[in-house]
Short mmCIF file of C-alpha atoms in Angstrom, two decimals:
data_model
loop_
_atom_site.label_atom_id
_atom_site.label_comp_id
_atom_site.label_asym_id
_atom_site.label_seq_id
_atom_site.Cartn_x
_atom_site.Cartn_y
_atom_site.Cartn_z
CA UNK F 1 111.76 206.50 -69.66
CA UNK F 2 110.23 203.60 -68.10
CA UNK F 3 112.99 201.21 -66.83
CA UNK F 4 112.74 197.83 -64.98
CA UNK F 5 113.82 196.38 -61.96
CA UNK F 6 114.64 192.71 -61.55
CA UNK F 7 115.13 191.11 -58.36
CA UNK F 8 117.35 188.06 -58.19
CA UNK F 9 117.04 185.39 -55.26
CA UNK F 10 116.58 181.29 -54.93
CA UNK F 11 113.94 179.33 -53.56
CA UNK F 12 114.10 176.19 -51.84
CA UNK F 13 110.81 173.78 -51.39
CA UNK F 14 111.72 172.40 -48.21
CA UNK F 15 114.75 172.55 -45.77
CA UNK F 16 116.35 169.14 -46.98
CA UNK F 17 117.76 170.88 -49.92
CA UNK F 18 119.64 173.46 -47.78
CA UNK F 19 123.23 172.60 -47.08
CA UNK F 20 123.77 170.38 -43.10
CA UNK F 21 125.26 174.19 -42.40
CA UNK F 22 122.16 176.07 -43.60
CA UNK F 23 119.91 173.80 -42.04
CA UNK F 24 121.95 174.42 -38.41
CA UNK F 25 121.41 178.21 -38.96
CA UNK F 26 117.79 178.36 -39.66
CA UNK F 27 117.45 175.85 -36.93
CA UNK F 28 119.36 178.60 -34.66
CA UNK F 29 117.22 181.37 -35.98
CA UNK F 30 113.97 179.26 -35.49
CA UNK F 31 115.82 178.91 -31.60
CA UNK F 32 115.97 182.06 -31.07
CA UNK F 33 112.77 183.02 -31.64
CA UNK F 34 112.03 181.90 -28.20
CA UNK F 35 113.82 184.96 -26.99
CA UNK F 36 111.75 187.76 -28.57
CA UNK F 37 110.37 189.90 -26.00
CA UNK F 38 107.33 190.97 -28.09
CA UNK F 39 104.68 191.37 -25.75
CA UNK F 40 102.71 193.95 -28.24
CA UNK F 41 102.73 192.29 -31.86
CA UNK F 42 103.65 188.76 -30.45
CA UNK F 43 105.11 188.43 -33.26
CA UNK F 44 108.39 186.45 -32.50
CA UNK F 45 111.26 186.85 -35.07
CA UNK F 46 114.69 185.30 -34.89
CA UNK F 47 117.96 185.96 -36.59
CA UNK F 48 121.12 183.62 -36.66
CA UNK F 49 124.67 184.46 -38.59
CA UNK F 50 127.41 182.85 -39.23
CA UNK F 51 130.61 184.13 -39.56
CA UNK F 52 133.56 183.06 -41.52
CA UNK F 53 134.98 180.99 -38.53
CA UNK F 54 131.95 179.00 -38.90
CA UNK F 55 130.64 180.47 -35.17
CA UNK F 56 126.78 180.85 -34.99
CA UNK F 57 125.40 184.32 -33.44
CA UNK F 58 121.77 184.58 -32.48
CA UNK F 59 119.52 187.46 -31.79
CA UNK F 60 115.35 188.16 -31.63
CA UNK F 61 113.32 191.05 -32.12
CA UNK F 62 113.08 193.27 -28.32
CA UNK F 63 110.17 195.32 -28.22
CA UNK F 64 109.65 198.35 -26.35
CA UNK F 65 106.24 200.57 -25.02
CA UNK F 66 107.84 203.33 -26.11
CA UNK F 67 108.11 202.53 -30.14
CA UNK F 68 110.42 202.85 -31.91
CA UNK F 69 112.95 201.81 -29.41
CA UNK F 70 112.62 198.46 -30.25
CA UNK F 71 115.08 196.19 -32.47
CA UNK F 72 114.38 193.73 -34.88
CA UNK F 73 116.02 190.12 -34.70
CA UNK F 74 118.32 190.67 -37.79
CA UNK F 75 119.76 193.82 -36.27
CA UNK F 76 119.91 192.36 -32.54
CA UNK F 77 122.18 189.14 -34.61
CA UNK F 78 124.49 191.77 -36.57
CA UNK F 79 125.38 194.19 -33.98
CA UNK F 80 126.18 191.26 -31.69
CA UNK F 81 127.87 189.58 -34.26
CA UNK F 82 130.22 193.04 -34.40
CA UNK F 83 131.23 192.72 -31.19
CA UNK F 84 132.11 188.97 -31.26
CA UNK F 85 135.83 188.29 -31.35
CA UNK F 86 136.03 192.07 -31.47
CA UNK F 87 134.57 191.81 -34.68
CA UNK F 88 137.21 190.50 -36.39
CA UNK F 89 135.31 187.78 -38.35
CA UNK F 90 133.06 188.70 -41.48
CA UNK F 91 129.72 187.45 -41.64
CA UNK F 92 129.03 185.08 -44.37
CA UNK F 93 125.01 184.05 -43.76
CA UNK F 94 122.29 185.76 -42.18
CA UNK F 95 118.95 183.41 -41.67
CA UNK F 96 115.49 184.74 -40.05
CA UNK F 97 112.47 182.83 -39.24
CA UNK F 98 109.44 183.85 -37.33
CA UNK F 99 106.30 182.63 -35.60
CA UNK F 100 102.96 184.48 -35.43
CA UNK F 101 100.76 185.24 -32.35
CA UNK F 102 99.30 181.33 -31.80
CA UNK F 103 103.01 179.86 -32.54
CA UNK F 104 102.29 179.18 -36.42
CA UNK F 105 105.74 179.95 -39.09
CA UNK F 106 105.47 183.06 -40.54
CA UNK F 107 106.93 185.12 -43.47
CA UNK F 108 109.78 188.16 -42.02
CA UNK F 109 111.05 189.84 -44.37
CA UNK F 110 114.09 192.45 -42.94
CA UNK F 111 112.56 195.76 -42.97
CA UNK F 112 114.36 198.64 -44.22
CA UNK F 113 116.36 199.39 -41.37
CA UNK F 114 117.60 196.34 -41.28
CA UNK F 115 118.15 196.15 -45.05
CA UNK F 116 120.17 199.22 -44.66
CA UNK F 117 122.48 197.88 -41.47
CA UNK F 118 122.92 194.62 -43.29
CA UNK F 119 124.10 196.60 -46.71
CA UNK F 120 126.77 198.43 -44.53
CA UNK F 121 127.32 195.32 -43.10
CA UNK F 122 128.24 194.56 -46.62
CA UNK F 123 130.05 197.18 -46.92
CA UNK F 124 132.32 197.31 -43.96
CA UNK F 125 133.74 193.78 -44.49
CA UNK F 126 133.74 194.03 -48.58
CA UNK F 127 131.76 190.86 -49.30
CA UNK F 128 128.53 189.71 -49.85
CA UNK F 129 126.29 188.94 -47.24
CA UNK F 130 123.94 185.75 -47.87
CA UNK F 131 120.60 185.68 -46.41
CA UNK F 132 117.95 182.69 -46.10
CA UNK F 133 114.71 183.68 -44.97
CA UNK F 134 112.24 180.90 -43.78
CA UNK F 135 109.07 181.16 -45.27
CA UNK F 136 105.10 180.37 -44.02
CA UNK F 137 104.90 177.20 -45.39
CA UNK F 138 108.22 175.68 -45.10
CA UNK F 139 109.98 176.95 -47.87
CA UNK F 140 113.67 179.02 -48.02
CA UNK F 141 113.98 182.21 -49.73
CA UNK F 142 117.88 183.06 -50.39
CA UNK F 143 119.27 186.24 -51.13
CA UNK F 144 122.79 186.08 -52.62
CA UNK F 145 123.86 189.56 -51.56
CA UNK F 146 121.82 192.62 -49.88
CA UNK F 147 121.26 194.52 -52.84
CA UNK F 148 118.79 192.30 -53.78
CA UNK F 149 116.61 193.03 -50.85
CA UNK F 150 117.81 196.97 -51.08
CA UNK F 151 118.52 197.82 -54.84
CA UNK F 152 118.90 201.42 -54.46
CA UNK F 153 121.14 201.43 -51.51
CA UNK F 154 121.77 204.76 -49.19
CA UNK F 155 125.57 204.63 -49.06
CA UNK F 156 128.00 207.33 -47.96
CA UNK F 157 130.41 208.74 -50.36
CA UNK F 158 133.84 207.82 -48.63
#
């Protein structure tokens, strides 16, 4: 039986019809990018979250010689995030941008390892966990919850 799969997320034209808020967290995430040690794809990636006391974490993709010890930008933002306040604030929003090797926007998806942190993410704190992912050409990609980005989650049975 052939069955389909629908993937539900918004997109936004331009940055002017985000929310002040969601324009200050892709602007951190954007920031942040200018921390990415990535001296082998120099490709610099960004993450910013914000957590349910409105407080703004950061974090950018750390490469490594000896792959894959590396993290990506989302991760880097999430596990900080966990340790801020000793993690006793959810987080609510989760925005990435990125920048290619001569400085120009580019699309970053979250791969699947980060796709499966941010779903236990989900998990752990029992809500949804937005995401807004800046696009090539200026647009915003939003993702109302992480099983949109991961629809058949690896979960543990607890």
């Amino acid at each position: 039986m052939q069955k389909t799969l629908t993937i539900k997320y918004c997109e936004f034209d331009s940055l002017q019809e985000l929310s002040a808020s969601d324009r200050e967290l892709i602007a951190a995430a954007q920031k942040a990018t200018e921390n990415s040690y990535s001296p082998y794809s120099h490709f610099r990636v960004g993450a910013a979250v914000r957590l349910d006391n409105g407080a703004i974490v950061t974090g950018s993709n750390q490469e490594n010689l000896a792959y894959p010890s590396g993290l990506c930008a989302e991760r880097v933002a999430l596990f900080s995030a966990s340790n801020y306040d000793n993690g006793k604030h959810a987080v609510e929003t989760l925005a990435i941008a990125a920048y290619d090797s001569i400085g120009l926007e580019a699309e970053a998806s979250p791969c699947g390892a980060c796709r499966q942190v941010m779903i236990e993410q989900e998990q752990r704190q029992g809500k949804p966990l937005r995401t807004l992912v800046a696009l090539h050409d200026g647009r915003i990609r939003e993702y109302k919850n992480t099983s949109d980005l991961l629809p058949f989650v690896f979960s543990a049975m607890l």
